[in-house]
Amino acid sequence: HELRTMERSFKAIEKGVKTLTIIKNDRSFQKGDLIKFIVVPSGPTWIPYTADDLYEITYVLKLENGRYVELGFRRREKE
């Protein structure tokens, strides 16, 4: 899955401080699926870029009758 995130949020993800997100359930998210973050910088350049690392979904919690999900994730170790 490719997910967009703001640059300041991604910095927290890279540091391991942010390990979950709540988003609209518009895909079939499953434990074990991989996430590639598309980082949207703030400022005048505003050119999105793709993060190098992949993140693995560790849990999926359905919210609001399944309209939203809380995703737990961790950086996937490079092989």
PDB file of N, CA, C and O in Angstrom:
ATOM      1  N   HIS A   1       0.838  -1.179   0.000  1.00  0.00           N
ATOM      2  CA  HIS A   1       0.000   0.000   0.000  1.00  0.00           C
ATOM      3  C   HIS A   1       0.881   1.239   0.000  1.00  0.00           C
ATOM      4  O   HIS A   1       1.914   1.264   0.661  1.00  0.00           O
ATOM      5  N   GLU A   2       0.491   2.236  -0.703  1.00  0.00           N
ATOM      6  CA  GLU A   2       1.168   3.533  -0.651  1.00  0.00           C
ATOM      7  C   GLU A   2       0.280   4.494   0.121  1.00  0.00           C
ATOM      8  O   GLU A   2      -0.900   4.643  -0.194  1.00  0.00           O
ATOM      9  N   LEU A   3       0.848   5.114   1.154  1.00  0.00           N
ATOM     10  CA  LEU A   3       0.106   6.057   1.979  1.00  0.00           C
ATOM     11  C   LEU A   3       0.838   7.385   2.012  1.00  0.00           C
ATOM     12  O   LEU A   3       2.054   7.422   2.198  1.00  0.00           O
ATOM     13  N   ARG A   4       0.100   8.462   1.836  1.00  0.00           N
ATOM     14  CA  ARG A   4       0.681   9.807   1.941  1.00  0.00           C
ATOM     15  C   ARG A   4       0.743  10.222   3.403  1.00  0.00           C
ATOM     16  O   ARG A   4      -0.162   9.907   4.171  1.00  0.00           O
ATOM     17  N   THR A   5       1.808  10.931   3.751  1.00  0.00           N
ATOM     18  CA  THR A   5       1.944  11.478   5.093  1.00  0.00           C
ATOM     19  C   THR A   5       2.719  12.785   5.021  1.00  0.00           C
ATOM     20  O   THR A   5       3.547  12.969   4.127  1.00  0.00           O
ATOM     21  N   MET A   6       2.424  13.676   5.922  1.00  0.00           N
ATOM     22  CA  MET A   6       3.147  14.943   5.976  1.00  0.00           C
ATOM     23  C   MET A   6       4.568  14.688   6.479  1.00  0.00           C
ATOM     24  O   MET A   6       4.816  13.751   7.232  1.00  0.00           O
ATOM     25  N   GLU A   7       5.482  15.529   6.064  1.00  0.00           N
ATOM     26  CA  GLU A   7       6.896  15.355   6.401  1.00  0.00           C
ATOM     27  C   GLU A   7       7.131  15.307   7.909  1.00  0.00           C
ATOM     28  O   GLU A   7       7.890  14.477   8.393  1.00  0.00           O
ATOM     29  N   ARG A   8       6.468  16.172   8.669  1.00  0.00           N
ATOM     30  CA  ARG A   8       6.686  16.181  10.122  1.00  0.00           C
ATOM     31  C   ARG A   8       6.217  14.866  10.753  1.00  0.00           C
ATOM     32  O   ARG A   8       6.828  14.373  11.687  1.00  0.00           O
ATOM     33  N   SER A   9       5.139  14.280  10.234  1.00  0.00           N
ATOM     34  CA  SER A   9       4.686  12.977  10.733  1.00  0.00           C
ATOM     35  C   SER A   9       5.671  11.886  10.351  1.00  0.00           C
ATOM     36  O   SER A   9       5.954  10.980  11.143  1.00  0.00           O
ATOM     37  N   PHE A  10       6.213  11.972   9.140  1.00  0.00           N
ATOM     38  CA  PHE A  10       7.143  10.939   8.711  1.00  0.00           C
ATOM     39  C   PHE A  10       8.430  10.954   9.535  1.00  0.00           C
ATOM     40  O   PHE A  10       9.008   9.904   9.808  1.00  0.00           O
ATOM     41  N   LYS A  11       8.867  12.121   9.953  1.00  0.00           N
ATOM     42  CA  LYS A  11      10.058  12.189  10.803  1.00  0.00           C
ATOM     43  C   LYS A  11       9.839  11.405  12.095  1.00  0.00           C
ATOM     44  O   LYS A  11      10.737  10.707  12.572  1.00  0.00           O
ATOM     45  N   ALA A  12       8.642  11.485  12.662  1.00  0.00           N
ATOM     46  CA  ALA A  12       8.310  10.712  13.863  1.00  0.00           C
ATOM     47  C   ALA A  12       8.238   9.214  13.548  1.00  0.00           C
ATOM     48  O   ALA A  12       8.633   8.381  14.362  1.00  0.00           O
ATOM     49  N   ILE A  13       7.759   8.866  12.348  1.00  0.00           N
ATOM     50  CA  ILE A  13       7.720   7.458  11.932  1.00  0.00           C
ATOM     51  C   ILE A  13       9.137   6.915  11.811  1.00  0.00           C
ATOM     52  O   ILE A  13       9.447   5.829  12.306  1.00  0.00           O
ATOM     53  N   GLU A  14      10.025   7.674  11.172  1.00  0.00           N
ATOM     54  CA  GLU A  14      11.424   7.240  11.008  1.00  0.00           C
ATOM     55  C   GLU A  14      12.112   6.994  12.341  1.00  0.00           C
ATOM     56  O   GLU A  14      12.903   6.066  12.481  1.00  0.00           O
ATOM     57  N   LYS A  15      11.812   7.839  13.330  1.00  0.00           N
ATOM     58  CA  LYS A  15      12.429   7.713  14.655  1.00  0.00           C
ATOM     59  C   LYS A  15      11.796   6.600  15.484  1.00  0.00           C
ATOM     60  O   LYS A  15      12.291   6.260  16.542  1.00  0.00           O
ATOM     61  N   GLY A  16      10.671   6.047  15.033  1.00  0.00           N
ATOM     62  CA  GLY A  16       9.979   5.003  15.774  1.00  0.00           C
ATOM     63  C   GLY A  16       9.046   5.532  16.839  1.00  0.00           C
ATOM     64  O   GLY A  16       8.511   4.773  17.646  1.00  0.00           O
ATOM     65  N   VAL A  17       8.830   6.855  16.864  1.00  0.00           N
ATOM     66  CA  VAL A  17       7.934   7.476  17.843  1.00  0.00           C
ATOM     67  C   VAL A  17       6.479   7.269  17.441  1.00  0.00           C
ATOM     68  O   VAL A  17       5.634   6.972  18.279  1.00  0.00           O
ATOM     69  N   LYS A  18       6.193   7.415  16.165  1.00  0.00           N
ATOM     70  CA  LYS A  18       4.830   7.212  15.648  1.00  0.00           C
ATOM     71  C   LYS A  18       4.767   5.817  15.052  1.00  0.00           C
ATOM     72  O   LYS A  18       5.464   5.510  14.074  1.00  0.00           O
ATOM     73  N   THR A  19       3.941   4.955  15.642  1.00  0.00           N
ATOM     74  CA  THR A  19       3.852   3.566  15.189  1.00  0.00           C
ATOM     75  C   THR A  19       2.430   3.152  14.828  1.00  0.00           C
ATOM     76  O   THR A  19       2.160   1.964  14.666  1.00  0.00           O
ATOM     77  N   LEU A  20       1.542   4.124  14.729  1.00  0.00           N
ATOM     78  CA  LEU A  20       0.169   3.818  14.315  1.00  0.00           C
ATOM     79  C   LEU A  20      -0.425   5.031  13.614  1.00  0.00           C
ATOM     80  O   LEU A  20       0.061   6.148  13.746  1.00  0.00           O
ATOM     81  N   THR A  21      -1.472   4.763  12.854  1.00  0.00           N
ATOM     82  CA  THR A  21      -2.202   5.829  12.186  1.00  0.00           C
ATOM     83  C   THR A  21      -3.657   5.416  12.056  1.00  0.00           C
ATOM     84  O   THR A  21      -3.970   4.221  12.020  1.00  0.00           O
ATOM     85  N   ILE A  22      -4.541   6.390  12.009  1.00  0.00           N
ATOM     86  CA  ILE A  22      -5.964   6.144  11.793  1.00  0.00           C
ATOM     87  C   ILE A  22      -6.321   6.749  10.436  1.00  0.00           C
ATOM     88  O   ILE A  22      -6.079   7.939  10.204  1.00  0.00           O
ATOM     89  N   ILE A  23      -6.855   5.911   9.564  1.00  0.00           N
ATOM     90  CA  ILE A  23      -7.186   6.364   8.212  1.00  0.00           C
ATOM     91  C   ILE A  23      -8.500   5.756   7.753  1.00  0.00           C
ATOM     92  O   ILE A  23      -9.007   4.806   8.356  1.00  0.00           O
ATOM     93  N   LYS A  24      -9.023   6.304   6.665  1.00  0.00           N
ATOM     94  CA  LYS A  24     -10.244   5.776   6.056  1.00  0.00           C
ATOM     95  C   LYS A  24      -9.978   4.354   5.567  1.00  0.00           C
ATOM     96  O   LYS A  24      -8.930   4.064   4.988  1.00  0.00           O
ATOM     97  N   ASN A  25     -10.929   3.488   5.781  1.00  0.00           N
ATOM     98  CA  ASN A  25     -10.790   2.083   5.385  1.00  0.00           C
ATOM     99  C   ASN A  25     -11.244   1.909   3.937  1.00  0.00           C
ATOM    100  O   ASN A  25     -12.295   1.355   3.654  1.00  0.00           O
ATOM    101  N   ASP A  26     -10.409   2.402   3.009  1.00  0.00           N
ATOM    102  CA  ASP A  26     -10.770   2.327   1.596  1.00  0.00           C
ATOM    103  C   ASP A  26      -9.981   1.250   0.849  1.00  0.00           C
ATOM    104  O   ASP A  26     -10.002   1.194  -0.370  1.00  0.00           O
ATOM    105  N   ARG A  27      -9.294   0.404   1.601  1.00  0.00           N
ATOM    106  CA  ARG A  27      -8.529  -0.714   1.011  1.00  0.00           C
ATOM    107  C   ARG A  27      -8.671  -1.918   1.926  1.00  0.00           C
ATOM    108  O   ARG A  27      -9.164  -1.815   3.032  1.00  0.00           O
ATOM    109  N   SER A  28      -8.197  -3.028   1.486  1.00  0.00           N
ATOM    110  CA  SER A  28      -8.265  -4.246   2.305  1.00  0.00           C
ATOM    111  C   SER A  28      -6.976  -4.414   3.099  1.00  0.00           C
ATOM    112  O   SER A  28      -6.142  -5.251   2.776  1.00  0.00           O
ATOM    113  N   PHE A  29      -6.804  -3.595   4.122  1.00  0.00           N
ATOM    114  CA  PHE A  29      -5.599  -3.677   4.945  1.00  0.00           C
ATOM    115  C   PHE A  29      -5.617  -4.961   5.755  1.00  0.00           C
ATOM    116  O   PHE A  29      -6.628  -5.323   6.355  1.00  0.00           O
ATOM    117  N   GLN A  30      -4.479  -5.645   5.764  1.00  0.00           N
ATOM    118  CA  GLN A  30      -4.327  -6.893   6.505  1.00  0.00           C
ATOM    119  C   GLN A  30      -3.021  -6.874   7.276  1.00  0.00           C
ATOM    120  O   GLN A  30      -2.032  -6.271   6.819  1.00  0.00           O
ATOM    121  N   LYS A  31      -3.001  -7.553   8.423  1.00  0.00           N
ATOM    122  CA  LYS A  31      -1.757  -7.718   9.161  1.00  0.00           C
ATOM    123  C   LYS A  31      -0.742  -8.380   8.239  1.00  0.00           C
ATOM    124  O   LYS A  31      -1.059  -9.334   7.530  1.00  0.00           O
ATOM    125  N   GLY A  32       0.485  -7.848   8.224  1.00  0.00           N
ATOM    126  CA  GLY A  32       1.536  -8.388   7.363  1.00  0.00           C
ATOM    127  C   GLY A  32       1.699  -7.649   6.050  1.00  0.00           C
ATOM    128  O   GLY A  32       2.719  -7.802   5.379  1.00  0.00           O
ATOM    129  N   ASP A  33       0.694  -6.864   5.649  1.00  0.00           N
ATOM    130  CA  ASP A  33       0.820  -6.054   4.429  1.00  0.00           C
ATOM    131  C   ASP A  33       1.943  -5.035   4.608  1.00  0.00           C
ATOM    132  O   ASP A  33       2.287  -4.662   5.734  1.00  0.00           O
ATOM    133  N   LEU A  34       2.479  -4.571   3.496  1.00  0.00           N
ATOM    134  CA  LEU A  34       3.562  -3.594   3.528  1.00  0.00           C
ATOM    135  C   LEU A  34       3.067  -2.209   3.129  1.00  0.00           C
ATOM    136  O   LEU A  34       2.181  -2.078   2.280  1.00  0.00           O
ATOM    137  N   ILE A  35       3.656  -1.200   3.772  1.00  0.00           N
ATOM    138  CA  ILE A  35       3.324   0.198   3.485  1.00  0.00           C
ATOM    139  C   ILE A  35       4.569   0.893   2.954  1.00  0.00           C
ATOM    140  O   ILE A  35       5.659   0.736   3.498  1.00  0.00           O
ATOM    141  N   LYS A  36       4.389   1.657   1.896  1.00  0.00           N
ATOM    142  CA  LYS A  36       5.418   2.563   1.372  1.00  0.00           C
ATOM    143  C   LYS A  36       4.853   3.963   1.555  1.00  0.00           C
ATOM    144  O   LYS A  36       3.777   4.267   1.053  1.00  0.00           O
ATOM    145  N   PHE A  37       5.552   4.795   2.317  1.00  0.00           N
ATOM    146  CA  PHE A  37       5.060   6.142   2.581  1.00  0.00           C
ATOM    147  C   PHE A  37       5.486   7.111   1.483  1.00  0.00           C
ATOM    148  O   PHE A  37       6.644   7.129   1.068  1.00  0.00           O
ATOM    149  N   ILE A  38       4.534   7.902   1.028  1.00  0.00           N
ATOM    150  CA  ILE A  38       4.786   9.006   0.118  1.00  0.00           C
ATOM    151  C   ILE A  38       4.788  10.257   1.005  1.00  0.00           C
ATOM    152  O   ILE A  38       3.767  10.592   1.598  1.00  0.00           O
ATOM    153  N   VAL A  39       5.928  10.896   1.114  1.00  0.00           N
ATOM    154  CA  VAL A  39       6.103  12.011   2.038  1.00  0.00           C
ATOM    155  C   VAL A  39       5.817  13.329   1.321  1.00  0.00           C
ATOM    156  O   VAL A  39       6.382  13.601   0.263  1.00  0.00           O
ATOM    157  N   VAL A  40       4.932  14.107   1.924  1.00  0.00           N
ATOM    158  CA  VAL A  40       4.549  15.408   1.364  1.00  0.00           C
ATOM    159  C   VAL A  40       5.217  16.492   2.205  1.00  0.00           C
ATOM    160  O   VAL A  40       4.831  16.710   3.355  1.00  0.00           O
ATOM    161  N   PRO A  41       6.249  17.153   1.665  1.00  0.00           N
ATOM    162  CA  PRO A  41       6.934  18.195   2.425  1.00  0.00           C
ATOM    163  C   PRO A  41       6.070  19.439   2.572  1.00  0.00           C
ATOM    164  O   PRO A  41       5.200  19.704   1.749  1.00  0.00           O
ATOM    165  N   SER A  42       6.327  20.169   3.638  1.00  0.00           N
ATOM    166  CA  SER A  42       5.667  21.468   3.782  1.00  0.00           C
ATOM    167  C   SER A  42       6.566  22.519   3.144  1.00  0.00           C
ATOM    168  O   SER A  42       7.741  22.271   2.893  1.00  0.00           O
ATOM    169  N   GLY A  43       6.011  23.642   2.869  1.00  0.00           N
ATOM    170  CA  GLY A  43       6.822  24.702   2.278  1.00  0.00           C
ATOM    171  C   GLY A  43       6.516  24.920   0.822  1.00  0.00           C
ATOM    172  O   GLY A  43       5.661  24.259   0.234  1.00  0.00           O
ATOM    173  N   PRO A  44       7.253  25.824   0.208  1.00  0.00           N
ATOM    174  CA  PRO A  44       6.943  26.247  -1.161  1.00  0.00           C
ATOM    175  C   PRO A  44       7.230  25.199  -2.238  1.00  0.00           C
ATOM    176  O   PRO A  44       6.621  25.232  -3.298  1.00  0.00           O
ATOM    177  N   THR A  45       8.160  24.256  -1.997  1.00  0.00           N
ATOM    178  CA  THR A  45       8.490  23.279  -3.043  1.00  0.00           C
ATOM    179  C   THR A  45       7.394  22.242  -3.215  1.00  0.00           C
ATOM    180  O   THR A  45       7.062  21.871  -4.319  1.00  0.00           O
ATOM    181  N   TRP A  46       6.841  21.740  -2.147  1.00  0.00           N
ATOM    182  CA  TRP A  46       5.727  20.812  -2.120  1.00  0.00           C
ATOM    183  C   TRP A  46       5.803  19.718  -3.181  1.00  0.00           C
ATOM    184  O   TRP A  46       4.869  19.450  -3.904  1.00  0.00           O
ATOM    185  N   ILE A  47       6.956  19.090  -3.310  1.00  0.00           N
ATOM    186  CA  ILE A  47       7.119  17.978  -4.254  1.00  0.00           C
ATOM    187  C   ILE A  47       7.207  16.686  -3.437  1.00  0.00           C
ATOM    188  O   ILE A  47       8.184  16.478  -2.730  1.00  0.00           O
ATOM    189  N   PRO A  48       6.177  15.833  -3.507  1.00  0.00           N
ATOM    190  CA  PRO A  48       6.195  14.593  -2.738  1.00  0.00           C
ATOM    191  C   PRO A  48       7.351  13.685  -3.161  1.00  0.00           C
ATOM    192  O   PRO A  48       7.781  13.703  -4.311  1.00  0.00           O
ATOM    193  N   TYR A  49       7.847  12.913  -2.206  1.00  0.00           N
ATOM    194  CA  TYR A  49       8.878  11.920  -2.506  1.00  0.00           C
ATOM    195  C   TYR A  49       8.554  10.620  -1.788  1.00  0.00           C
ATOM    196  O   TYR A  49       7.821  10.613  -0.802  1.00  0.00           O
ATOM    197  N   THR A  50       9.095   9.525  -2.292  1.00  0.00           N
ATOM    198  CA  THR A  50       8.839   8.212  -1.725  1.00  0.00           C
ATOM    199  C   THR A  50       9.937   7.860  -0.729  1.00  0.00           C
ATOM    200  O   THR A  50      11.124   7.968  -1.049  1.00  0.00           O
ATOM    201  N   ALA A  51       9.534   7.434   0.455  1.00  0.00           N
ATOM    202  CA  ALA A  51      10.489   7.018   1.478  1.00  0.00           C
ATOM    203  C   ALA A  51      11.169   5.715   1.046  1.00  0.00           C
ATOM    204  O   ALA A  51      10.585   4.907   0.319  1.00  0.00           O
ATOM    205  N   ASP A  52      12.398   5.521   1.492  1.00  0.00           N
ATOM    206  CA  ASP A  52      13.170   4.336   1.101  1.00  0.00           C
ATOM    207  C   ASP A  52      12.711   3.060   1.789  1.00  0.00           C
ATOM    208  O   ASP A  52      12.724   1.985   1.196  1.00  0.00           O
ATOM    209  N   ASP A  53      12.324   3.154   3.054  1.00  0.00           N
ATOM    210  CA  ASP A  53      12.006   1.957   3.835  1.00  0.00           C
ATOM    211  C   ASP A  53      10.557   1.512   3.657  1.00  0.00           C
ATOM    212  O   ASP A  53       9.665   2.325   3.410  1.00  0.00           O
ATOM    213  N   LEU A  54      10.347   0.224   3.827  1.00  0.00           N
ATOM    214  CA  LEU A  54       9.008  -0.349   3.864  1.00  0.00           C
ATOM    215  C   LEU A  54       8.619  -0.548   5.322  1.00  0.00           C
ATOM    216  O   LEU A  54       9.479  -0.799   6.178  1.00  0.00           O
ATOM    217  N   TYR A  55       7.326  -0.465   5.592  1.00  0.00           N
ATOM    218  CA  TYR A  55       6.800  -0.674   6.939  1.00  0.00           C
ATOM    219  C   TYR A  55       5.763  -1.783   6.884  1.00  0.00           C
ATOM    220  O   TYR A  55       4.949  -1.836   5.957  1.00  0.00           O
ATOM    221  N   GLU A  56       5.804  -2.673   7.877  1.00  0.00           N
ATOM    222  CA  GLU A  56       4.894  -3.812   7.922  1.00  0.00           C
ATOM    223  C   GLU A  56       3.741  -3.516   8.880  1.00  0.00           C
ATOM    224  O   GLU A  56       3.962  -3.029   9.996  1.00  0.00           O
ATOM    225  N   ILE A  57       2.525  -3.809   8.446  1.00  0.00           N
ATOM    226  CA  ILE A  57       1.360  -3.626   9.306  1.00  0.00           C
ATOM    227  C   ILE A  57       1.366  -4.723  10.360  1.00  0.00           C
ATOM    228  O   ILE A  57       1.405  -5.909  10.039  1.00  0.00           O
ATOM    229  N   THR A  58       1.337  -4.310  11.646  1.00  0.00           N
ATOM    230  CA  THR A  58       1.375  -5.262  12.757  1.00  0.00           C
ATOM    231  C   THR A  58      -0.009  -5.570  13.309  1.00  0.00           C
ATOM    232  O   THR A  58      -0.202  -6.607  13.940  1.00  0.00           O
ATOM    233  N   TYR A  59      -0.955  -4.657  13.123  1.00  0.00           N
ATOM    234  CA  TYR A  59      -2.339  -4.934  13.498  1.00  0.00           C
ATOM    235  C   TYR A  59      -3.278  -3.986  12.758  1.00  0.00           C
ATOM    236  O   TYR A  59      -2.875  -2.920  12.319  1.00  0.00           O
ATOM    237  N   VAL A  60      -4.529  -4.431  12.625  1.00  0.00           N
ATOM    238  CA  VAL A  60      -5.585  -3.633  12.002  1.00  0.00           C
ATOM    239  C   VAL A  60      -6.775  -3.653  12.951  1.00  0.00           C
ATOM    240  O   VAL A  60      -7.280  -4.721  13.296  1.00  0.00           O
ATOM    241  N   LEU A  61      -7.203  -2.472  13.396  1.00  0.00           N
ATOM    242  CA  LEU A  61      -8.353  -2.354  14.285  1.00  0.00           C
ATOM    243  C   LEU A  61      -9.420  -1.535  13.572  1.00  0.00           C
ATOM    244  O   LEU A  61      -9.182  -0.380  13.214  1.00  0.00           O
ATOM    245  N   LYS A  62     -10.578  -2.135  13.329  1.00  0.00           N
ATOM    246  CA  LYS A  62     -11.662  -1.432  12.630  1.00  0.00           C
ATOM    247  C   LYS A  62     -12.378  -0.495  13.599  1.00  0.00           C
ATOM    248  O   LYS A  62     -12.661  -0.861  14.739  1.00  0.00           O
ATOM    249  N   LEU A  63     -12.664   0.710  13.117  1.00  0.00           N
ATOM    250  CA  LEU A  63     -13.337   1.746  13.903  1.00  0.00           C
ATOM    251  C   LEU A  63     -14.557   2.263  13.145  1.00  0.00           C
ATOM    252  O   LEU A  63     -14.617   2.134  11.914  1.00  0.00           O
ATOM    253  N   GLU A  64     -15.482   2.880  13.861  1.00  0.00           N
ATOM    254  CA  GLU A  64     -16.651   3.510  13.212  1.00  0.00           C
ATOM    255  C   GLU A  64     -17.351   2.544  12.257  1.00  0.00           C
ATOM    256  O   GLU A  64     -17.568   2.863  11.085  1.00  0.00           O
ATOM    257  N   ASN A  65     -17.675   1.355  12.755  1.00  0.00           N
ATOM    258  CA  ASN A  65     -18.357   0.335  11.940  1.00  0.00           C
ATOM    259  C   ASN A  65     -17.569  -0.026  10.688  1.00  0.00           C
ATOM    260  O   ASN A  65     -18.138  -0.288   9.631  1.00  0.00           O
ATOM    261  N   GLY A  66     -16.248   0.005  10.769  1.00  0.00           N
ATOM    262  CA  GLY A  66     -15.401  -0.389   9.648  1.00  0.00           C
ATOM    263  C   GLY A  66     -15.099   0.721   8.667  1.00  0.00           C
ATOM    264  O   GLY A  66     -14.394   0.494   7.691  1.00  0.00           O
ATOM    265  N   ARG A  67     -15.604   1.928   8.902  1.00  0.00           N
ATOM    266  CA  ARG A  67     -15.340   3.041   7.976  1.00  0.00           C
ATOM    267  C   ARG A  67     -13.897   3.525   8.080  1.00  0.00           C
ATOM    268  O   ARG A  67     -13.348   4.067   7.127  1.00  0.00           O
ATOM    269  N   TYR A  68     -13.298   3.360   9.253  1.00  0.00           N
ATOM    270  CA  TYR A  68     -11.912   3.755   9.485  1.00  0.00           C
ATOM    271  C   TYR A  68     -11.172   2.590  10.112  1.00  0.00           C
ATOM    272  O   TYR A  68     -11.785   1.672  10.660  1.00  0.00           O
ATOM    273  N   VAL A  69      -9.848   2.632  10.011  1.00  0.00           N
ATOM    274  CA  VAL A  69      -9.028   1.620  10.666  1.00  0.00           C
ATOM    275  C   VAL A  69      -7.853   2.288  11.378  1.00  0.00           C
ATOM    276  O   VAL A  69      -7.364   3.327  10.949  1.00  0.00           O
ATOM    277  N   GLU A  70      -7.463   1.674  12.486  1.00  0.00           N
ATOM    278  CA  GLU A  70      -6.208   2.040  13.135  1.00  0.00           C
ATOM    279  C   GLU A  70      -5.203   0.993  12.701  1.00  0.00           C
ATOM    280  O   GLU A  70      -5.442  -0.199  12.865  1.00  0.00           O
ATOM    281  N   LEU A  71      -4.098   1.456  12.117  1.00  0.00           N
ATOM    282  CA  LEU A  71      -3.048   0.547  11.661  1.00  0.00           C
ATOM    283  C   LEU A  71      -1.830   0.705  12.555  1.00  0.00           C
ATOM    284  O   LEU A  71      -1.328   1.817  12.731  1.00  0.00           O
ATOM    285  N   GLY A  72      -1.362  -0.386  13.102  1.00  0.00           N
ATOM    286  CA  GLY A  72      -0.075  -0.400  13.778  1.00  0.00           C
ATOM    287  C   GLY A  72       0.957  -0.848  12.763  1.00  0.00           C
ATOM    288  O   GLY A  72       0.673  -1.688  11.897  1.00  0.00           O
ATOM    289  N   PHE A  73       2.165  -0.298  12.839  1.00  0.00           N
ATOM    290  CA  PHE A  73       3.188  -0.677  11.863  1.00  0.00           C
ATOM    291  C   PHE A  73       4.577  -0.551  12.465  1.00  0.00           C
ATOM    292  O   PHE A  73       4.777   0.103  13.481  1.00  0.00           O
ATOM    293  N   ARG A  74       5.531  -1.225  11.824  1.00  0.00           N
ATOM    294  CA  ARG A  74       6.943  -1.121  12.215  1.00  0.00           C
ATOM    295  C   ARG A  74       7.789  -1.202  10.955  1.00  0.00           C
ATOM    296  O   ARG A  74       7.372  -1.791   9.936  1.00  0.00           O
ATOM    297  N   ARG A  75       8.974  -0.607  11.045  1.00  0.00           N
ATOM    298  CA  ARG A  75       9.888  -0.642   9.903  1.00  0.00           C
ATOM    299  C   ARG A  75      10.283  -2.088   9.622  1.00  0.00           C
ATOM    300  O   ARG A  75      10.617  -2.839  10.527  1.00  0.00           O
ATOM    301  N   ARG A  76      10.251  -2.441   8.371  1.00  0.00           N
ATOM    302  CA  ARG A  76      10.636  -3.798   7.977  1.00  0.00           C
ATOM    303  C   ARG A  76      12.161  -3.845   7.850  1.00  0.00           C
ATOM    304  O   ARG A  76      12.768  -2.965   7.232  1.00  0.00           O
ATOM    305  N   GLU A  77      12.742  -4.855   8.432  1.00  0.00           N
ATOM    306  CA  GLU A  77      14.189  -5.032   8.363  1.00  0.00           C
ATOM    307  C   GLU A  77      14.590  -5.353   6.929  1.00  0.00           C
ATOM    308  O   GLU A  77      13.940  -6.128   6.239  1.00  0.00           O
ATOM    309  N   LYS A  78      15.667  -4.727   6.484  1.00  0.00           N
ATOM    310  CA  LYS A  78      16.166  -4.985   5.129  1.00  0.00           C
ATOM    311  C   LYS A  78      16.845  -6.336   5.099  1.00  0.00           C
ATOM    312  O   LYS A  78      17.563  -6.714   6.008  1.00  0.00           O
ATOM    313  N   GLU A  79      16.597  -7.054   4.019  1.00  0.00           N
ATOM    314  CA  GLU A  79      17.159  -8.405   3.885  1.00  0.00           C
ATOM    315  C   GLU A  79      18.480  -8.397   3.174  1.00  0.00           C
ATOM    316  O   GLU A  79      18.846  -7.567   2.444  1.00  0.00           O
TER     317      GLU A  79
END
